[in-house]
């Protein structure tokens, strides 16, 4: 889980950094030479048709672009066909880079961004699990700090309700982001939004649970049992 959280944080940082550099014009630019263009074509049906028949036949072509920038050679994979249109081997172009990684070639976007492949698809599929784990960690830390402050500590089962509320809020935020992305309104730092919303909701619920536990503790007679431990 620690590895998944670290990878998700790294990918979010990359996408946010590239988007920010593009928006404020701070991408590093350098003269480059295209040394190699390699095409990769895939084909297949785009979905099922009526009564189990096949859908339309589609052909997709993507390119691997090799660039020489100074004494370095850089390779960009998965470049769509419209981003390499009219480019050819030996051509001198301007490359825009972010921390040494090629983002644009001749003003054309070649950065893959969040895409349904590689580690990205794994992170997207496992995101609810990662989100739930992060919310649980935040709640555990908050409950521990509340106990250090001399307030009533909650048993694990008493934290389940606030955690569930936070998880539901996080999942709802995921659906909202998915709908927005379907209409072309996506944000590079999207993983932060559901985790933040879910954690905030869970902490609100935890605060209420602590308040109820304190009220119950005060109502107990002096000879009553000690506060429940975590």
Coordinates of N, CA and C in Angstrom, one line a residue:
X1 N 0.8 -1.2 0.0 CA 0.0 0.0 0.0 C 0.9 1.3 0.0
X2 N 2.0 1.2 0.8 CA 2.9 2.4 0.8 C 3.4 2.7 -0.6
X3 N 3.7 1.6 -1.4 CA 4.3 1.8 -2.7 C 3.2 2.4 -3.6
X4 N 2.0 2.0 -3.5 CA 0.9 2.5 -4.3 C 0.7 4.0 -4.0
X5 N 0.7 4.3 -2.7 CA 0.5 5.7 -2.3 C 1.6 6.6 -2.8
X6 N 2.8 6.1 -2.7 CA 4.0 6.8 -3.2 C 3.9 7.0 -4.7
X7 N 3.5 6.0 -5.5 CA 3.4 6.1 -6.9 C 2.3 7.1 -7.3
X8 N 1.1 7.0 -6.6 CA 0.0 7.9 -6.9 C 0.5 9.4 -6.6
X9 N 1.2 9.6 -5.5 CA 1.7 10.9 -5.2 C 2.7 11.5 -6.3
X10 N 3.5 10.6 -6.7 CA 4.5 10.9 -7.8 C 3.8 11.3 -9.1
X11 N 2.8 10.5 -9.5 CA 2.1 10.8 -10.8 C 1.3 12.1 -10.6
X12 N 0.7 12.3 -9.5 CA -0.1 13.5 -9.3 C 0.9 14.7 -9.3
X13 N 2.0 14.6 -8.7 CA 3.0 15.7 -8.8 C 3.5 16.0 -10.2
X14 N 3.7 14.9 -11.0 CA 4.2 15.1 -12.4 C 3.1 15.8 -13.2
X15 N 1.9 15.3 -13.1 CA 0.8 15.9 -13.9 C 0.5 17.4 -13.5
X16 N 0.5 17.6 -12.2 CA 0.3 19.0 -11.7 C 1.4 19.9 -12.1
X17 N 2.7 19.4 -12.0 CA 3.9 20.2 -12.4 C 3.9 20.6 -13.9
X18 N 3.5 19.6 -14.7 CA 3.5 19.9 -16.2 C 2.4 20.9 -16.5
X19 N 1.2 20.7 -15.9 CA 0.1 21.6 -16.2 C 0.4 23.0 -15.7
X20 N 1.0 23.1 -14.5 CA 1.4 24.4 -14.0 C 2.5 25.1 -14.9
X21 N 3.5 24.3 -15.3 CA 4.5 24.9 -16.2 C 3.9 25.3 -17.5
X22 N 3.0 24.6 -18.1 CA 2.3 25.0 -19.3 C 1.6 26.3 -19.1
X23 N 0.8 26.4 -18.0 CA -0.1 27.5 -17.9 C 0.7 28.8 -17.7
X24 N 1.9 28.7 -17.0 CA 2.6 30.0 -16.8 C 3.8 30.1 -17.7
X25 N 4.0 29.2 -18.7 CA 5.0 29.4 -19.7 C 6.4 29.1 -19.2
X26 N 6.6 28.3 -18.3 CA 7.9 28.0 -17.7 C 8.6 26.7 -18.2
X27 N 8.0 26.1 -19.2 CA 8.6 24.9 -19.8 C 10.0 25.3 -20.4
X28 N 11.0 24.4 -20.2 CA 12.3 24.7 -20.7 C 12.3 24.3 -22.2
X29 N 12.8 25.2 -23.1 CA 12.8 25.0 -24.5 C 14.2 24.7 -25.0
X30 N 14.4 23.9 -26.0 CA 15.7 23.6 -26.5 C 15.6 23.2 -28.0
X31 N 16.6 23.5 -28.8 CA 16.6 23.0 -30.1 C 16.9 21.5 -30.2
X32 N 16.2 20.8 -31.1 CA 16.3 19.4 -31.2 C 16.2 18.9 -32.6
X33 N 16.7 17.7 -32.9 CA 16.7 17.1 -34.2 C 16.0 15.8 -34.1
X34 N 15.0 15.6 -34.9 CA 14.3 14.3 -34.9 C 15.2 13.3 -35.6
X35 N 15.6 12.3 -34.9 CA 16.5 11.3 -35.4 C 15.8 10.0 -35.9
X36 N 14.6 9.8 -35.3 CA 13.9 8.6 -35.7 C 12.4 8.7 -35.4
X37 N 11.6 8.2 -36.4 CA 10.1 8.2 -36.2 C 9.7 6.7 -36.5
X38 N 9.1 6.1 -35.5 CA 8.6 4.7 -35.6 C 7.1 4.6 -35.4
X39 N 6.4 4.1 -36.3 CA 4.9 4.0 -36.1 C 4.5 2.6 -35.6
X40 N 3.5 2.6 -34.8 CA 2.9 1.4 -34.2 C 1.4 1.4 -34.5
X41 N 0.9 0.5 -35.3 CA -0.5 0.5 -35.7 C -1.2 -0.7 -35.0
X42 N -2.4 -0.4 -34.4 CA -3.2 -1.5 -33.9 C -4.6 -1.3 -34.5
X43 N -5.3 -2.4 -34.6 CA -6.6 -2.4 -35.2 C -7.5 -3.4 -34.5
X44 N -8.8 -3.2 -34.6 CA -9.8 -4.1 -34.0 C -11.2 -3.4 -34.0
X45 N -12.1 -4.2 -33.5 CA -13.5 -3.7 -33.4 C -13.7 -2.7 -32.2
X46 N -14.5 -1.7 -32.4 CA -14.6 -0.7 -31.3 C -15.7 -1.0 -30.3
X47 N -16.4 -2.2 -30.5 CA -17.4 -2.6 -29.6 C -18.4 -3.5 -30.2
X48 N -19.3 -4.1 -29.4 CA -20.3 -5.0 -30.0 C -21.4 -4.3 -30.7
X49 N -21.9 -4.9 -31.7 CA -23.1 -4.3 -32.4 C -24.4 -5.0 -32.0
X50 N -25.4 -4.8 -32.8 CA -26.7 -5.3 -32.4 C -26.7 -6.8 -32.6
X51 N -27.5 -7.5 -31.6 CA -27.6 -9.0 -31.6 C -26.2 -9.7 -31.6
X52 N -25.3 -9.1 -30.9 CA -24.0 -9.7 -30.7 C -23.0 -9.5 -31.9
X53 N -23.4 -8.7 -32.9 CA -22.5 -8.5 -34.0 C -21.4 -7.6 -33.6
X54 N -20.4 -7.5 -34.5 CA -19.2 -6.6 -34.2 C -19.5 -5.2 -34.5
X55 N -18.8 -4.3 -33.8 CA -18.9 -2.9 -34.1 C -18.0 -2.5 -35.3
X56 N -17.8 -1.2 -35.5 CA -16.9 -0.7 -36.6 C -15.5 -1.1 -36.4
X57 N -14.8 -1.3 -37.5 CA -13.4 -1.7 -37.5 C -12.6 -0.4 -37.4
X58 N -11.7 -0.3 -36.4 CA -10.9 0.9 -36.1 C -9.4 0.6 -36.3
X59 N -8.7 1.6 -36.8 CA -7.2 1.5 -36.9 C -6.6 2.7 -36.2
X60 N -5.7 2.4 -35.2 CA -5.1 3.4 -34.4 C -3.6 3.4 -34.6
X61 N -3.0 4.5 -34.9 CA -1.5 4.6 -35.2 C -0.9 5.6 -34.2
X62 N 0.1 5.1 -33.5 CA 0.9 6.0 -32.6 C 2.3 5.8 -32.9
X63 N 3.1 6.8 -32.5 CA 4.5 6.9 -32.9 C 5.4 6.9 -31.7
X64 N 6.6 6.4 -31.9 CA 7.8 6.6 -31.0 C 8.7 7.6 -31.7
X65 N 9.0 8.8 -31.0 CA 9.8 9.8 -31.6 C 11.1 9.9 -30.8
X66 N 12.2 9.8 -31.6 CA 13.5 9.9 -31.0 C 14.1 11.2 -31.3
X67 N 14.6 12.0 -30.3 CA 15.1 13.3 -30.5 C 16.6 13.4 -30.0
X68 N 17.4 14.2 -30.7 CA 18.7 14.5 -30.2 C 18.7 15.9 -29.7
X69 N 18.9 16.1 -28.5 CA 18.9 17.4 -27.8 C 20.3 17.6 -27.3
X70 N 21.1 18.4 -27.9 CA 22.5 18.6 -27.5 C 23.2 17.3 -27.7
X71 N 23.8 16.8 -26.6 CA 24.5 15.5 -26.6 C 23.6 14.3 -26.1
X72 N 22.4 14.6 -25.8 CA 21.5 13.6 -25.3 C 20.5 13.1 -26.4
X73 N 20.1 11.9 -26.2 CA 19.0 11.3 -27.0 C 17.8 11.0 -26.1
X74 N 16.6 11.6 -26.5 CA 15.4 11.4 -25.7 C 14.4 10.7 -26.6
X75 N 13.6 9.8 -26.0 CA 12.6 9.0 -26.7 C 11.2 9.3 -26.1
X76 N 10.2 9.6 -26.9 CA 8.9 9.8 -26.5 C 8.0 8.7 -27.1
X77 N 7.3 8.0 -26.3 CA 6.4 6.9 -26.8 C 5.0 7.3 -26.8
X78 N 4.2 6.6 -27.6 CA 2.7 6.8 -27.6 C 2.2 8.1 -28.1
X79 N 3.0 8.7 -29.0 CA 2.6 10.0 -29.6 C 1.5 9.8 -30.6
X80 N 0.3 10.5 -30.5 CA -0.8 10.3 -31.4 C -0.4 10.8 -32.8
X81 N -1.2 10.3 -33.8 CA -0.9 10.6 -35.2 C -0.9 12.1 -35.5
X82 N -1.9 12.8 -34.9 CA -2.0 14.2 -35.3 C -0.9 15.1 -34.7
X83 N -0.2 14.5 -33.7 CA 0.9 15.3 -33.1 C 2.2 15.2 -33.9
X84 N 2.3 14.2 -34.8 CA 3.5 14.0 -35.6 C 3.3 14.3 -37.1
X85 N 2.1 14.8 -37.4 CA 1.7 15.2 -38.8 C 2.7 16.2 -39.3
X86 N 3.3 15.9 -40.5 CA 4.3 16.7 -41.2 C 5.7 16.7 -40.5
X87 N 5.9 16.0 -39.5 CA 7.2 15.9 -38.9 C 7.9 14.8 -39.6
X88 N 9.3 14.9 -39.8 CA 10.0 13.9 -40.5 C 11.4 13.8 -39.9
X89 N 12.1 12.6 -40.1 CA 13.4 12.4 -39.6 C 14.4 13.4 -40.2
X90 N 15.3 13.9 -39.3 CA 16.2 14.9 -39.7 C 15.8 16.3 -39.5
X91 N 14.5 16.5 -39.2 CA 13.9 17.9 -39.1 C 14.4 18.5 -37.8
X92 N 14.7 19.8 -37.9 CA 15.1 20.6 -36.7 C 13.8 21.2 -36.1
X93 N 13.6 21.0 -34.8 CA 12.4 21.4 -34.1 C 12.7 22.0 -32.8
X94 N 11.8 22.7 -32.2 CA 11.9 23.2 -30.8 C 11.2 22.2 -29.9
X95 N 11.9 21.7 -28.9 CA 11.3 20.9 -27.9 C 11.1 21.6 -26.6
X96 N 9.9 21.4 -25.9 CA 9.6 21.9 -24.6 C 9.7 20.8 -23.6
X97 N 10.5 21.0 -22.5 CA 10.8 20.0 -21.6 C 10.4 20.4 -20.1
X98 N 10.0 19.4 -19.3 CA 9.8 19.6 -17.9 C 10.6 18.7 -17.1
X99 N 11.6 19.2 -16.4 CA 12.6 18.4 -15.7 C 13.2 17.3 -16.6
X100 N 13.6 17.7 -17.8 CA 14.2 16.8 -18.7 C 13.3 15.9 -19.5
X101 N 12.0 16.0 -19.3 CA 11.1 15.1 -20.0 C 10.4 15.9 -21.1
X102 N 10.3 15.4 -22.3 CA 9.7 16.1 -23.4 C 8.2 16.2 -23.3
X103 N 7.7 17.4 -23.3 CA 6.3 17.7 -23.2 C 5.7 18.1 -24.5
X104 N 6.4 18.9 -25.3 CA 5.9 19.3 -26.6 C 7.1 19.2 -27.6
X105 N 6.7 19.0 -28.9 CA 7.6 19.0 -30.0 C 7.0 19.9 -31.1
X106 N 7.7 20.9 -31.4 CA 7.3 21.9 -32.4 C 5.9 22.5 -32.0
X107 N 5.7 22.7 -30.7 CA 4.4 23.2 -30.2 C 3.3 22.3 -30.1
X108 N 3.6 21.0 -30.4 CA 2.5 20.0 -30.4 C 2.6 19.1 -29.1
X109 N 1.5 18.8 -28.5 CA 1.5 18.1 -27.2 C 1.9 16.6 -27.4
X110 N 2.9 16.2 -26.7 CA 3.3 14.8 -26.8 C 3.4 14.2 -25.4
X111 N 2.9 14.9 -24.4 CA 2.9 14.4 -23.0 C 1.7 13.5 -22.9
X112 N 1.8 12.3 -22.4 CA 0.7 11.3 -22.4 C -0.4 11.7 -21.3
X113 N 0.1 12.4 -20.2 CA -0.9 12.7 -19.2 C -1.4 11.5 -18.5
X114 N -2.6 11.6 -17.8 CA -3.2 10.4 -17.3 C -3.8 9.6 -18.4
X115 N -3.4 8.4 -18.6 CA -3.9 7.6 -19.7 C -4.2 6.2 -19.3
X116 N -5.0 5.5 -20.0 CA -5.4 4.1 -19.7 C -4.4 3.1 -20.1
X117 N -3.2 3.2 -19.5 CA -2.2 2.2 -19.8 C -1.1 2.3 -18.7
X118 N -0.3 1.3 -18.7 CA 0.8 1.2 -17.7 C 0.3 1.3 -16.3
X119 N 1.1 2.0 -15.4 CA 0.7 2.1 -14.0 C -0.5 3.0 -13.8
X120 N -0.8 3.9 -14.7 CA -2.0 4.8 -14.6 C -3.3 4.0 -14.4
X121 N -3.5 3.0 -15.2 CA -4.7 2.2 -15.2 C -4.8 1.4 -13.9
X122 N -3.6 1.0 -13.4 CA -3.6 0.3 -12.1 C -4.0 1.2 -10.9
X123 N -3.5 2.5 -11.0 CA -3.8 3.5 -10.0 C -5.3 3.8 -10.0
X124 N -5.8 4.0 -11.2 CA -7.2 4.3 -11.3 C -8.1 3.2 -10.7
X125 N -7.8 2.0 -11.1 CA -8.6 0.8 -10.6 C -8.5 0.7 -9.1
X126 N -7.3 0.9 -8.6 CA -7.1 0.7 -7.1 C -7.3 2.0 -6.3
X127 N -7.7 3.1 -7.0 CA -7.9 4.3 -6.3 C -8.8 4.3 -5.1
X128 N -10.0 3.7 -5.2 CA -10.9 3.6 -4.1 C -10.2 2.9 -2.8
X129 N -9.5 1.9 -3.1 CA -8.8 1.2 -2.0 C -7.7 2.2 -1.4
X130 N -7.0 2.9 -2.2 CA -6.0 3.8 -1.7 C -6.6 4.9 -1.0
X131 N -7.7 5.5 -1.5 CA -8.4 6.6 -0.9 C -9.0 6.1 0.5
X132 N -9.6 5.0 0.6 CA -10.1 4.5 1.9 C -9.0 4.3 2.9
X133 N -7.8 3.8 2.5 CA -6.7 3.7 3.4 C -6.2 5.0 3.9
X134 N -6.1 6.0 3.0 CA -5.6 7.3 3.4 C -6.6 8.0 4.4
X135 N -7.9 7.8 4.2 CA -8.9 8.4 5.1 C -8.8 7.7 6.4
X136 N -8.6 6.4 6.4 CA -8.5 5.7 7.7 C -7.2 6.1 8.5
X137 N -6.1 6.4 7.8 CA -4.9 6.8 8.4 C -5.1 8.2 9.0
X138 N -5.8 9.1 8.3 CA -6.1 10.4 8.8 C -7.0 10.4 10.1
X139 N -8.0 9.5 10.0 CA -8.9 9.4 11.2 C -8.1 8.8 12.4
X140 N -7.3 7.8 12.2 CA -6.6 7.2 13.3 C -5.6 8.2 13.9
X141 N -5.0 9.0 13.1 CA -4.1 10.0 13.7 C -4.9 11.1 14.4
X142 N -6.1 11.5 13.9 CA -6.9 12.5 14.6 C -7.4 11.9 15.9
X143 N -7.8 10.7 15.9 CA -8.4 10.0 17.2 C -7.2 9.9 18.2
X144 N -6.0 9.6 17.7 CA -4.9 9.5 18.7 C -4.6 10.8 19.3
X145 N -4.5 11.9 18.5 CA -4.2 13.2 19.0 C -5.3 13.7 19.9
X146 N -6.6 13.3 19.7 CA -7.6 13.7 20.6 C -7.5 13.0 21.9
X147 N -7.0 11.7 21.9 CA -6.8 11.0 23.1 C -5.6 11.6 23.9
X148 N -4.6 12.1 23.2 CA -3.4 12.7 23.9 C -3.9 14.0 24.6
X149 N -4.9 14.7 24.1 CA -5.4 15.9 24.6 C -6.2 15.7 25.9
X150 N -6.4 14.5 26.3 CA -7.1 14.2 27.5 C -8.6 13.9 27.3
X151 N -9.0 13.9 26.0 CA -10.4 13.7 25.7 C -10.7 12.2 25.6
X152 N -12.0 11.8 25.5 CA -12.4 10.4 25.5 C -11.8 9.8 24.2
X153 N -11.3 8.6 24.4 CA -10.8 7.9 23.2 C -11.9 7.0 22.7
X154 N -11.9 6.8 21.4 CA -12.9 6.0 20.7 C -12.4 4.6 20.4
X155 N -13.2 3.6 20.6 CA -12.9 2.3 20.1 C -13.0 2.2 18.6
X156 N -12.3 1.2 18.1 CA -12.2 1.1 16.6 C -13.6 1.1 15.9
X157 N -14.5 0.3 16.5 CA -15.9 0.2 15.9 C -16.6 1.6 15.9
X158 N -16.3 2.5 16.8 CA -16.9 3.8 16.8 C -16.4 4.7 15.7
X159 N -15.2 4.3 15.2 CA -14.7 5.1 14.1 C -15.2 4.7 12.7
X160 N -15.9 3.5 12.7 CA -16.3 2.9 11.4 C -17.3 3.8 10.7
X161 N -18.3 4.4 11.5 CA -19.3 5.2 10.9 C -18.7 6.4 10.2
X162 N -17.9 7.2 10.9 CA -17.3 8.4 10.3 C -16.4 8.0 9.1
X163 N -15.7 6.9 9.2 CA -14.9 6.5 8.0 C -15.8 6.2 6.8
X164 N -16.9 5.4 7.1 CA -17.8 5.1 6.0 C -18.4 6.3 5.3
X165 N -18.8 7.3 6.2 CA -19.3 8.6 5.6 C -18.3 9.3 4.7
X166 N -17.0 9.3 5.2 CA -16.0 10.0 4.4 C -15.7 9.2 3.1
X167 N -15.8 7.9 3.2 CA -15.5 7.1 2.0 C -16.6 7.3 1.0
X168 N -17.9 7.4 1.4 CA -19.0 7.7 0.5 C -18.8 9.0 -0.2
X169 N -18.4 10.0 0.6 CA -18.2 11.4 0.1 C -17.1 11.3 -1.0
X170 N -16.0 10.6 -0.7 CA -14.9 10.5 -1.6 C -15.3 9.8 -2.9
X171 N -16.1 8.7 -2.8 CA -16.6 8.1 -4.0 C -17.5 9.0 -4.8
X172 N -18.3 9.8 -4.2 CA -19.2 10.7 -4.9 C -18.3 11.8 -5.6
X173 N -17.2 12.2 -5.0 CA -16.3 13.1 -5.7 C -15.7 12.5 -6.9
X174 N -15.4 11.2 -6.8 CA -14.8 10.5 -8.0 C -15.8 10.5 -9.1
X175 N -17.1 10.2 -8.9 CA -18.1 10.2 -9.9 C -18.2 11.6 -10.5
X176 N -18.2 12.7 -9.7 CA -18.3 14.0 -10.2 C -17.2 14.4 -11.1
X177 N -16.0 14.0 -10.7 CA -14.8 14.2 -11.5 C -14.9 13.5 -12.9
X178 N -15.4 12.2 -12.8 CA -15.5 11.4 -14.0 C -16.5 12.1 -15.0
X179 N -17.6 12.6 -14.5 CA -18.6 13.2 -15.4 C -18.0 14.5 -16.0
X180 N -17.3 15.3 -15.2 CA -16.6 16.5 -15.7 C -15.6 16.1 -16.7
X181 N -14.8 15.1 -16.5 CA -13.8 14.7 -17.5 C -14.4 14.2 -18.8
X182 N -15.6 13.6 -18.7 CA -16.3 13.2 -19.9 C -16.7 14.4 -20.8
X183 N -16.9 15.5 -20.2 CA -17.2 16.8 -20.9 C -16.0 17.6 -21.2
X184 N -14.8 17.0 -21.0 CA -13.5 17.7 -21.3 C -13.0 18.6 -20.2
X185 N -13.6 18.6 -19.0 CA -13.2 19.4 -17.9 C -12.5 18.6 -16.8
X186 N -11.2 18.3 -17.1 CA -10.5 17.5 -16.2 C -9.4 18.3 -15.5
X187 N -8.9 17.9 -14.4 CA -7.8 18.6 -13.7 C -6.7 17.6 -13.4
X188 N -5.5 18.1 -13.5 CA -4.3 17.3 -13.4 C -4.1 16.7 -12.0
X189 N -4.6 17.4 -11.0 CA -4.4 16.9 -9.6 C -5.6 16.2 -9.0
X190 N -6.4 15.6 -9.9 CA -7.7 15.0 -9.5 C -7.6 14.1 -8.3
X191 N -6.5 13.3 -8.1 CA -6.5 12.3 -7.0 C -6.6 13.0 -5.6
X192 N -6.2 14.3 -5.6 CA -6.2 15.0 -4.3 C -7.7 15.3 -3.9
X193 N -8.6 15.6 -4.8 CA -9.9 16.0 -4.5 C -10.7 15.0 -3.7
X194 N -10.9 13.8 -4.2 CA -11.7 12.8 -3.4 C -11.1 12.5 -2.1
X195 N -9.8 12.4 -2.0 CA -9.1 12.1 -0.7 C -9.4 13.3 0.2
X196 N -9.2 14.5 -0.2 CA -9.4 15.7 0.6 C -10.9 15.8 1.1
X197 N -11.8 15.6 0.1 CA -13.2 15.7 0.5 C -13.6 14.6 1.5
X198 N -13.2 13.4 1.2 CA -13.5 12.2 2.1 C -12.9 12.4 3.4
X199 N -11.7 12.9 3.5 CA -11.0 13.0 4.8 C -11.7 14.1 5.6
X200 N -12.1 15.2 5.0 CA -12.8 16.3 5.7 C -14.1 15.8 6.2
X201 N -14.9 15.1 5.4 CA -16.1 14.6 5.9 C -16.0 13.6 7.0
X202 N -15.0 12.7 6.9 CA -14.7 11.7 8.0 C -14.3 12.4 9.3
X203 N -13.5 13.5 9.2 CA -13.1 14.2 10.4 C -14.3 14.9 11.1
X204 N -15.2 15.4 10.2 CA -16.4 16.0 10.8 C -17.2 15.0 11.5
X205 N -17.4 13.8 10.9 CA -18.1 12.7 11.6 C -17.4 12.3 12.9
X206 N -16.0 12.2 12.8 CA -15.3 11.8 14.0 C -15.4 12.8 15.1
X207 N -15.5 14.1 14.8 CA -15.7 15.1 15.8 C -17.0 14.9 16.5
X208 N -18.1 14.6 15.7 CA -19.4 14.3 16.3 C -19.3 13.1 17.2
X209 N -18.6 12.1 16.8 CA -18.5 10.9 17.6 C -17.8 11.1 18.9
X210 N -16.7 12.0 18.9 CA -16.0 12.3 20.1 C -16.9 13.2 21.0
X211 N -17.7 14.0 20.4 CA -18.6 14.9 21.3 C -19.6 14.0 22.0
X212 N -20.1 13.0 21.3 CA -21.1 12.1 21.9 C -20.5 11.2 23.0
X213 N -19.2 10.8 22.7 CA -18.5 10.0 23.7 C -18.2 10.8 25.0
X214 N -17.8 12.1 24.8 CA -17.6 12.9 26.0 C -18.8 13.1 26.8
X215 N -20.0 13.3 26.1 CA -21.2 13.5 26.8 C -21.6 12.3 27.6
X216 N -21.4 11.1 27.0 CA -21.7 9.9 27.7 C -20.8 9.7 28.9
X217 N -19.5 10.1 28.7 CA -18.5 9.9 29.8 C -18.9 10.8 31.0
X218 N -19.3 12.1 30.7 CA -19.6 13.0 31.8 C -20.9 12.5 32.5
X219 N -21.8 11.9 31.8 CA -23.0 11.4 32.4 C -22.8 10.2 33.3
X220 N -21.7 9.5 33.1 CA -21.4 8.3 33.9 C -21.1 8.7 35.4
X221 N -21.5 7.9 36.3 CA -21.2 8.2 37.7 C -19.7 8.1 38.0
X222 N -19.2 8.7 39.0 CA -17.7 8.6 39.3 C -17.2 7.2 39.4
X223 N -18.0 6.3 39.8 CA -17.6 4.9 40.0 C -17.7 4.1 38.7
X224 N -18.1 4.8 37.6 CA -18.3 4.1 36.3 C -16.9 3.7 35.8
X225 N -17.0 3.0 34.7 CA -15.8 2.4 34.1 C -15.0 3.5 33.4
X226 N -13.7 3.2 33.2 CA -12.8 4.2 32.6 C -13.1 4.3 31.1
X227 N -12.7 5.4 30.5 CA -13.0 5.6 29.1 C -12.4 4.5 28.3
X228 N -13.2 4.1 27.2 CA -12.8 3.0 26.3 C -11.5 3.4 25.6
X229 N -10.6 2.5 25.5 CA -9.3 2.7 24.8 C -9.4 2.4 23.3
X230 N -8.5 2.9 22.5 CA -8.5 2.7 21.1 C -8.2 1.2 20.8

